[in-house]
Tab-separated table of C-alpha atoms and ligand atoms in Angstrom:
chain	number	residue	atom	x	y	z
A	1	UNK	CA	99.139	89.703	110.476
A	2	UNK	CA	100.603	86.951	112.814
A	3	UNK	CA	101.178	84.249	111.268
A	4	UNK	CA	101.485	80.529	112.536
A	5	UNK	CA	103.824	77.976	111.634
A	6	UNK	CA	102.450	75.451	109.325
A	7	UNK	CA	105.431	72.612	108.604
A	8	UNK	CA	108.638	71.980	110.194
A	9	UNK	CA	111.573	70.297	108.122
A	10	UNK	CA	113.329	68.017	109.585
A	11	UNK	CA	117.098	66.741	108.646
A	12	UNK	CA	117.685	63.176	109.767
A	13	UNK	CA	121.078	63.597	109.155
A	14	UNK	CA	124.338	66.608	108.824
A	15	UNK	CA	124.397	64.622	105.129
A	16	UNK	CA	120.955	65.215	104.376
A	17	UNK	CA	120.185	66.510	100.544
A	18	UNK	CA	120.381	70.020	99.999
A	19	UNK	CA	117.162	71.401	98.314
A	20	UNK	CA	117.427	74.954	98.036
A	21	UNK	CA	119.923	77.680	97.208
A	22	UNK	CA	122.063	76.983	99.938
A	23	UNK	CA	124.817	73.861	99.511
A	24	UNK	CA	125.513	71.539	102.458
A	25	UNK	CA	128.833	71.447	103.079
A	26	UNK	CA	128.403	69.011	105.568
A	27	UNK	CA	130.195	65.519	104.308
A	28	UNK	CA	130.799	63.706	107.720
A	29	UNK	CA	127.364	61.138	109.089
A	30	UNK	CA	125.586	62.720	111.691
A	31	UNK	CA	122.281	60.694	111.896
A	32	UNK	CA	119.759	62.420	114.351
A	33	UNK	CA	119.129	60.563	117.351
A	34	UNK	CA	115.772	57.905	117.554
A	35	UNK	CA	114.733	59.930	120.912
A	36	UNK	CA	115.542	63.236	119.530
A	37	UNK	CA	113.388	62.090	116.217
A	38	UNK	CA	110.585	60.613	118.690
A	39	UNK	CA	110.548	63.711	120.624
A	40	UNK	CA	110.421	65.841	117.090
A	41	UNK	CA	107.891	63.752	115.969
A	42	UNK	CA	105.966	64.329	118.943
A	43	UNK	CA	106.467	68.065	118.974
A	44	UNK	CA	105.251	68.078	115.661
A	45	UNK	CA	102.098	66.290	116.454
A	46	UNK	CA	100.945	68.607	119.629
A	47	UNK	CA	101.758	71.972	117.262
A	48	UNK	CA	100.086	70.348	114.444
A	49	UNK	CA	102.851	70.455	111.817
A	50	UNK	CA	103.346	68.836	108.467
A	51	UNK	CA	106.507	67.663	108.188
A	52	UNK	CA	109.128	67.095	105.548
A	53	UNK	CA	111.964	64.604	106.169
A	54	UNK	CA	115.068	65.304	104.768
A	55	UNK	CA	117.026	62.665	104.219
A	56	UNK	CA	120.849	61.619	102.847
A	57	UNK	CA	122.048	59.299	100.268
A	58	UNK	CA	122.175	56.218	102.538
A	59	UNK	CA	119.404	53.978	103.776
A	60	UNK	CA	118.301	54.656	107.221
A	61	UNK	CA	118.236	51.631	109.989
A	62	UNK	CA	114.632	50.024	110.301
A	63	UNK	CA	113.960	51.896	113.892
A	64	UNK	CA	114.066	55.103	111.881
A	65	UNK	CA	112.070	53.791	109.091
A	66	UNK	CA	109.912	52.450	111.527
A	67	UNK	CA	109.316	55.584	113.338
A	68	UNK	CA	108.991	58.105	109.929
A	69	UNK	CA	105.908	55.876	109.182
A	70	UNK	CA	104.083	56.274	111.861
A	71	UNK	CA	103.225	60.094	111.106
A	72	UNK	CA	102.392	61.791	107.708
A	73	UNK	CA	104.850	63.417	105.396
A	74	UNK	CA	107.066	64.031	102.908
A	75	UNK	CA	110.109	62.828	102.087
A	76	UNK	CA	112.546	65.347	100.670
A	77	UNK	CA	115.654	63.423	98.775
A	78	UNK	CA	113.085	60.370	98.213
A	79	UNK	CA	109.273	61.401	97.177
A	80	UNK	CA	110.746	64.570	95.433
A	81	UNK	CA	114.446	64.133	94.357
A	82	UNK	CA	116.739	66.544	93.939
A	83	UNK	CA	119.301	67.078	91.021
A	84	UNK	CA	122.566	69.229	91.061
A	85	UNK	CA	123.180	68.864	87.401
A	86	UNK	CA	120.442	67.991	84.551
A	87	UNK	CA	119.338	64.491	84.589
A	88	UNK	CA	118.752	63.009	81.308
A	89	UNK	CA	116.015	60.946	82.640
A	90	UNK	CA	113.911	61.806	86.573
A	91	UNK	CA	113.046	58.716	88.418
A	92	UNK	CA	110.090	61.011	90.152
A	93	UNK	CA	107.611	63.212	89.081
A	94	UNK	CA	108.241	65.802	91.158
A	95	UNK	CA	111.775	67.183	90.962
A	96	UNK	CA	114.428	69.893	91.970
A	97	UNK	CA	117.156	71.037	90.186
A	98	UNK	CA	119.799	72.838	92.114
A	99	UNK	CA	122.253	74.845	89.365
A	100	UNK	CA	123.903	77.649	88.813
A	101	UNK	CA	123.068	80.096	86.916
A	102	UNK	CA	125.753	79.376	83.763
A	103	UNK	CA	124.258	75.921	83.867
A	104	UNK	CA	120.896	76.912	83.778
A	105	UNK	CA	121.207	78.398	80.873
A	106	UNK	CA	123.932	76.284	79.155
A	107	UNK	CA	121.586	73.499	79.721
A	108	UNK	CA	118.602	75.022	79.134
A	109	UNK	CA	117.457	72.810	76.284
A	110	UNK	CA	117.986	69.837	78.110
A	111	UNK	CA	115.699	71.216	80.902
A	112	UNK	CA	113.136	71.494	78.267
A	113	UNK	CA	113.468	68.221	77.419
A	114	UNK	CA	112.626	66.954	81.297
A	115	UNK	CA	108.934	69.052	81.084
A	116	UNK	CA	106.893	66.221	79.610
A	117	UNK	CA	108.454	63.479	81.811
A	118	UNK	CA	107.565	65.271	85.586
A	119	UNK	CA	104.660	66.754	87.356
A	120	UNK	CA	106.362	69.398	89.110
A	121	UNK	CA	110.163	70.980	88.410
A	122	UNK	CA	111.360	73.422	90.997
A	123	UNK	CA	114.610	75.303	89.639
A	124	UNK	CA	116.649	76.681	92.660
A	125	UNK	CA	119.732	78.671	91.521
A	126	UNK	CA	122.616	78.204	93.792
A	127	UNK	CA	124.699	81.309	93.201
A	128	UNK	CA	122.246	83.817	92.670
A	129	UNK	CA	124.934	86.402	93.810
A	130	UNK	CA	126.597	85.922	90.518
A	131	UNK	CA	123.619	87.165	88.789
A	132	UNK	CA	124.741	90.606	87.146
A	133	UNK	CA	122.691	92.781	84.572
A	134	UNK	CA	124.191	91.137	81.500
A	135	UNK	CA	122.568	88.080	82.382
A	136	UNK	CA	119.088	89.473	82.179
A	137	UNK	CA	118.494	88.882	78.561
A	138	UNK	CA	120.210	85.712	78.483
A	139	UNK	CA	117.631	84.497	81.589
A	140	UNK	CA	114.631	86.029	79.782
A	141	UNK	CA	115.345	84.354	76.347
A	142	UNK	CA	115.556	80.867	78.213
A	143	UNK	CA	112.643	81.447	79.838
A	144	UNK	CA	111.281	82.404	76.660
A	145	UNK	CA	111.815	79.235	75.057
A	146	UNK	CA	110.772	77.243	78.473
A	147	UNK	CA	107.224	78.753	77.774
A	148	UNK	CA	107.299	78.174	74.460
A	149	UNK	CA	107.572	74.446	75.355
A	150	UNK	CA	105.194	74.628	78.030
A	151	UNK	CA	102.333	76.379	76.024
A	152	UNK	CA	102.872	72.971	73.270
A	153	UNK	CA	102.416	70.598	76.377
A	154	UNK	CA	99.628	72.342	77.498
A	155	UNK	CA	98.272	72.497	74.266
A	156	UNK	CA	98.492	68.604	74.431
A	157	UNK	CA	96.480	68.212	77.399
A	158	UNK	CA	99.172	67.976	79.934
A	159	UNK	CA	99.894	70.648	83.014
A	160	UNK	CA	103.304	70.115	84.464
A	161	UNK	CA	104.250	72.939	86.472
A	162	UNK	CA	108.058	74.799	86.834
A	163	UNK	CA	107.969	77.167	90.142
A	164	UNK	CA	109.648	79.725	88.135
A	165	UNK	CA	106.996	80.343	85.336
A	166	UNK	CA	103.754	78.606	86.118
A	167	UNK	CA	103.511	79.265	90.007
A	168	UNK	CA	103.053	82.608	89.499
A	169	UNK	CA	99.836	81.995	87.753
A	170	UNK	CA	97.540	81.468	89.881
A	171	UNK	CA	98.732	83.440	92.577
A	172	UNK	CA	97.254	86.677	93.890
A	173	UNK	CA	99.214	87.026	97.141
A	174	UNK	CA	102.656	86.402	98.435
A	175	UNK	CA	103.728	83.028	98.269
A	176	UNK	CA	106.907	82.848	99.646
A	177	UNK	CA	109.383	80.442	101.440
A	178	UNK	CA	108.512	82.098	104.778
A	179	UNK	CA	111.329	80.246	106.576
A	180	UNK	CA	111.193	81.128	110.324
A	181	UNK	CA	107.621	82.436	109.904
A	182	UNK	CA	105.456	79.446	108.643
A	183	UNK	CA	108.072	77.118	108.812
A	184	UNK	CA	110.916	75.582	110.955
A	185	UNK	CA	113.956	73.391	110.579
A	186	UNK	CA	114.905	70.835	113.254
A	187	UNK	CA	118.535	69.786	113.079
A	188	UNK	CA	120.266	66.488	113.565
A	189	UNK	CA	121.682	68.261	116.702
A	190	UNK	CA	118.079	68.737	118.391
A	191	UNK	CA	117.492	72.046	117.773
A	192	UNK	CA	115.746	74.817	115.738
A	193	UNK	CA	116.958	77.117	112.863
A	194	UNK	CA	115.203	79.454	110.436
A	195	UNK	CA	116.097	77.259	107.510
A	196	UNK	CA	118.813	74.136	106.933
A	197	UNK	CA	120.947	77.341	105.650
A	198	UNK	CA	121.337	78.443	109.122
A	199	UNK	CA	122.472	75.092	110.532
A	200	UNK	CA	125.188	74.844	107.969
A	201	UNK	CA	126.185	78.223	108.330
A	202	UNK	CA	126.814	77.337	112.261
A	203	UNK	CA	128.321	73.733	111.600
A	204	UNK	CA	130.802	76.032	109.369
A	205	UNK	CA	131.363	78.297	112.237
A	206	UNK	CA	129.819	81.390	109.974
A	207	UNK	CA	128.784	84.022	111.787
A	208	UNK	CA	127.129	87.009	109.636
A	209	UNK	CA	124.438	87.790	111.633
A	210	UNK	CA	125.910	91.597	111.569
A	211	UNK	CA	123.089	93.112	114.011
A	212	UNK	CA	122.986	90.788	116.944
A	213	UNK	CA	125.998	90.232	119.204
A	214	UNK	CA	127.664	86.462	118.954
A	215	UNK	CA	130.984	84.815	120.439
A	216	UNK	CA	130.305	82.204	118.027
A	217	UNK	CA	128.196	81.246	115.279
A	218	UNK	CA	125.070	79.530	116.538
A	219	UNK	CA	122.232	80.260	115.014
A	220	UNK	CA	120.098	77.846	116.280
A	221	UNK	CA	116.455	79.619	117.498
A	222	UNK	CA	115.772	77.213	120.118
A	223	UNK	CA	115.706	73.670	120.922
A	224	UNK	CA	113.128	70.657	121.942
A	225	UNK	CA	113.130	71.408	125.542
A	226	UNK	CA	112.665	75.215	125.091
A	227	UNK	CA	110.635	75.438	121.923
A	228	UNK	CA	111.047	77.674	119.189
A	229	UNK	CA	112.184	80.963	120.343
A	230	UNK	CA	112.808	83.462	117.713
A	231	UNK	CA	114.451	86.898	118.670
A	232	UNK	CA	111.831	89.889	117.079
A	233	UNK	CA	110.523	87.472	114.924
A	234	UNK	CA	108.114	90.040	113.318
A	235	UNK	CA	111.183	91.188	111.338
A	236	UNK	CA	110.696	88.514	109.563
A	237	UNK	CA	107.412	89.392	108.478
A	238	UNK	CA	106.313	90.387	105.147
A	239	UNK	CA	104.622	93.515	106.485
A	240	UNK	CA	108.574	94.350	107.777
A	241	UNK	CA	109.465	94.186	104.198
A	242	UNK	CA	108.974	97.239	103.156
A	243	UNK	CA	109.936	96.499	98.892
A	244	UNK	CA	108.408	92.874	99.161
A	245	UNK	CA	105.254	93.743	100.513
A	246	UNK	CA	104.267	96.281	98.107
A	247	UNK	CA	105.687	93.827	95.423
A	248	UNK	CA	103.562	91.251	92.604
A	249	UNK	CA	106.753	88.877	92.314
A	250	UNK	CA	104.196	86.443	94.516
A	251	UNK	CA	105.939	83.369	93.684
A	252	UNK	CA	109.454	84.807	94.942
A	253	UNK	CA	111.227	82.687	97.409
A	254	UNK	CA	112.298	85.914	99.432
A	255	UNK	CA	114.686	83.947	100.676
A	256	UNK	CA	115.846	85.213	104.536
A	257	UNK	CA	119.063	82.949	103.999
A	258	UNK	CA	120.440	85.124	100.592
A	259	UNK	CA	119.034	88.216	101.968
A	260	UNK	CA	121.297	87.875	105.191
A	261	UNK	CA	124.418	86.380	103.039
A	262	UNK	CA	124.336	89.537	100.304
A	263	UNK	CA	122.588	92.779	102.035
A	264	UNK	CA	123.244	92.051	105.995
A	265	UNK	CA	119.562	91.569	106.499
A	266	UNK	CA	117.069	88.992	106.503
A	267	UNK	CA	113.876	91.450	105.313
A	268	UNK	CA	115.667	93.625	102.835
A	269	UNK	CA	116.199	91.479	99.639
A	270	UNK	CA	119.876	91.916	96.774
A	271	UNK	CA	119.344	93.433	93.717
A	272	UNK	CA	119.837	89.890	92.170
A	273	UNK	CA	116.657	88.196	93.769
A	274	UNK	CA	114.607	91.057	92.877
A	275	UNK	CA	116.099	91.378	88.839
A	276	UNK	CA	115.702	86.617	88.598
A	277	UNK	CA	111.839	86.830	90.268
A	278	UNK	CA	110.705	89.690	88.190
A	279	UNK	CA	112.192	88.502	84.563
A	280	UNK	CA	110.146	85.045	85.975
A	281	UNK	CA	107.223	87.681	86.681
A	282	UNK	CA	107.605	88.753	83.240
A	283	UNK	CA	107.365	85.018	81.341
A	284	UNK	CA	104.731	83.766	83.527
A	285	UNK	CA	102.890	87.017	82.389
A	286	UNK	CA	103.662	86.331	79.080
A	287	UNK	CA	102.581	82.340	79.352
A	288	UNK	CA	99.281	83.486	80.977
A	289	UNK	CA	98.450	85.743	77.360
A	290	UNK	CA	99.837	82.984	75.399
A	291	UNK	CA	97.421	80.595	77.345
A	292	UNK	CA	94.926	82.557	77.379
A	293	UNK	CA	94.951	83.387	73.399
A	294	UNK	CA	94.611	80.015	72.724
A	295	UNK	CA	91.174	79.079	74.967
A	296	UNK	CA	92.903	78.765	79.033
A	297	UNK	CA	90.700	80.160	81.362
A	298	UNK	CA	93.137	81.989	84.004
A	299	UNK	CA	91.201	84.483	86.080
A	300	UNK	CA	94.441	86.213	87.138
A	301	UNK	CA	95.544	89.204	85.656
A	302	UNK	CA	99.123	90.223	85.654
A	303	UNK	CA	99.849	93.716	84.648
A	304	UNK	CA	102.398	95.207	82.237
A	305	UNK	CA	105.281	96.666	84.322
A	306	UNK	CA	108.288	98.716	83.142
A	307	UNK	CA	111.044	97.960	86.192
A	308	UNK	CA	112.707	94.579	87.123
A	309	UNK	CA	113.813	95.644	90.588
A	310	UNK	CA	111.115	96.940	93.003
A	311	UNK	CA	113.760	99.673	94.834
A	312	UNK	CA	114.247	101.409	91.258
A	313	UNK	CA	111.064	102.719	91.202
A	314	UNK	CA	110.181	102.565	94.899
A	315	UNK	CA	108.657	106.620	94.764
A	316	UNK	CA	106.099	105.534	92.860
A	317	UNK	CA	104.498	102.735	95.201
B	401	SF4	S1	111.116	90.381	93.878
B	401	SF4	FE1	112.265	91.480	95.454
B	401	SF4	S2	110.760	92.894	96.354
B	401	SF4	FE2	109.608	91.308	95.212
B	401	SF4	S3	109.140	89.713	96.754
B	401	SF4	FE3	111.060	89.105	95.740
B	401	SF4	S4	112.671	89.918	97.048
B	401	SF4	FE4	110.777	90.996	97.615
């Protein structure tokens, strides 16, 4: 099914937050320039794209300021803030946490204590690579107790959402991050990647893109002048996948970035990603019977399943 591209991201500078699973290591000021964000801005208008604005820790000059409000969007690092520890307080309602996985669950309590105060917590794990087997109980017991507060808020009348329990819900299709497929990153630098990832990957001069041949590390997919040029972008593609698309983790990021990084391809997903979104499978399953046992209506039915990674059991599909 050809899909089209529905939002573009766009950093407005190399110190821009990071919001996902990848860290920026980029720490010098690179502030994208007014005509390259005109020309973005413009660009986005003709392909009709929402955009998100990703911005640093600094304030902008008025000229940019200026210019971001003369289009709609959403500001990433300002309308939804992003955490890389646990906050004992948010300042938004609609919040990311960036942690790894040893802090997720050694703070796991003070997470819970964050659910009443937001609208919306996304959890992004930052090393899911260290993710082994005798983590999976430990992950499932937290999530566990997550629900456990959820279901009381509920109770109460309240609906805040956590990607990793309630997204899952009231999904009945894939719902992934579809970087390079429904989305696009612009960089500071003018041009396209598949995701922010990518861009720092390049500015690091990382190069692990193991089946195309590269003298360097650029990994940008095109530029302002050229558009958006994607070599066999339908690799990309869910229906490529041949484990995700057969798959009811619908909430799963699939991320193209972590599936490059830890199995040399951006379709076929690690072990990890596949064990973290099905144990979330699992708890949003058991939230929806918990929810439901007490008076929810939730017309989505998630079946029992005995496997937590897809490729285990793949003869049966
Ligand atoms: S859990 Fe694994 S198979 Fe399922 S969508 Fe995520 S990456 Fe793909």
């Amino acid at each position: 099914m050809k899909k089209y591209y529905q939002y573009i991201v766009i950093l407005l500078d190399d110190t821009s937050v990071s919001y996902c699973h990848a860290d920026n290591p980029l720490k010098e000021k690179r502030l994208i320039p007014l005509e390259v964000l005109r020309e973005a801005i413009l660009f986005s208008m003709k392909e009709n794209l929402m955009i998100q604005f990703v911005y640093p820790e600094y304030e902008l000059p008025k000229e940019y300021n200026d210019l971001i409000e003369t289009i709609d969007h959403i500001k990433i690092g300002k309308d939804v803030l992003v955490y890389d520890s646990v906050p004992t307080n948010v300042e938004r309602k609609n919040v990311v946490l960036r942690l790894a996985i040893a802090d997720f669950l050694a703070k796991q309590y003070d997470i819970a204590l964050l659910l009443p105060k937001v609208t919306r917590l996304n959890i992004s794990i930052t090393d899911i690579e260290n993710f082994k087997d005798e983590l999976i109980e430990d992950y499932r017991t937290a999530l566990e107790m997550l629900n456990s507060v959820l279901l009381n808020i509920y109770k109460g009348g309240n609906s805040p959402e956590i990607n990793i329990l309630t997204d899952r819900l009231r999904l009945n299709e894939m719902h992934n991050c579809d970087a390079g497929v429904e989305n696009i990153t612009l960089a500071p630098n003018g041009k396209f990647y598949l995701c922010p990832a990518f861009y720092y990957d390049e500015q690091m001069g990382v190069s692990t893109r193991m089946n195309h041949k590269t003298k360097d590390a650029s990994r940008s997919v095109g530029d302002l002048e050229v558009g958006i040029n994607i070599p066999n972008k339908q690799l990309l593609e869910l229906e490529r996948a041949p484990l995700c698309r057969i798959c009811d983790a619908y909430h799963c990021n699939r991320c193209i970035w972590l599936n490059q990084k830890l199995t040399w391809d951006n379709n076929t997903p690690s072990r990890q990603q596949c064990v973290m979104a099905h144990i979330e499978r699992n708890a949003s399953r058991d939230l929806s019977n918990k929810l439901k046992d007490t008076g929810f209506v939730l017309e989505n039915e998630i079946k029992e399943i005995n496997y937590l990674d897809p490729f285990d059991v793949k003869e049966e599909f």
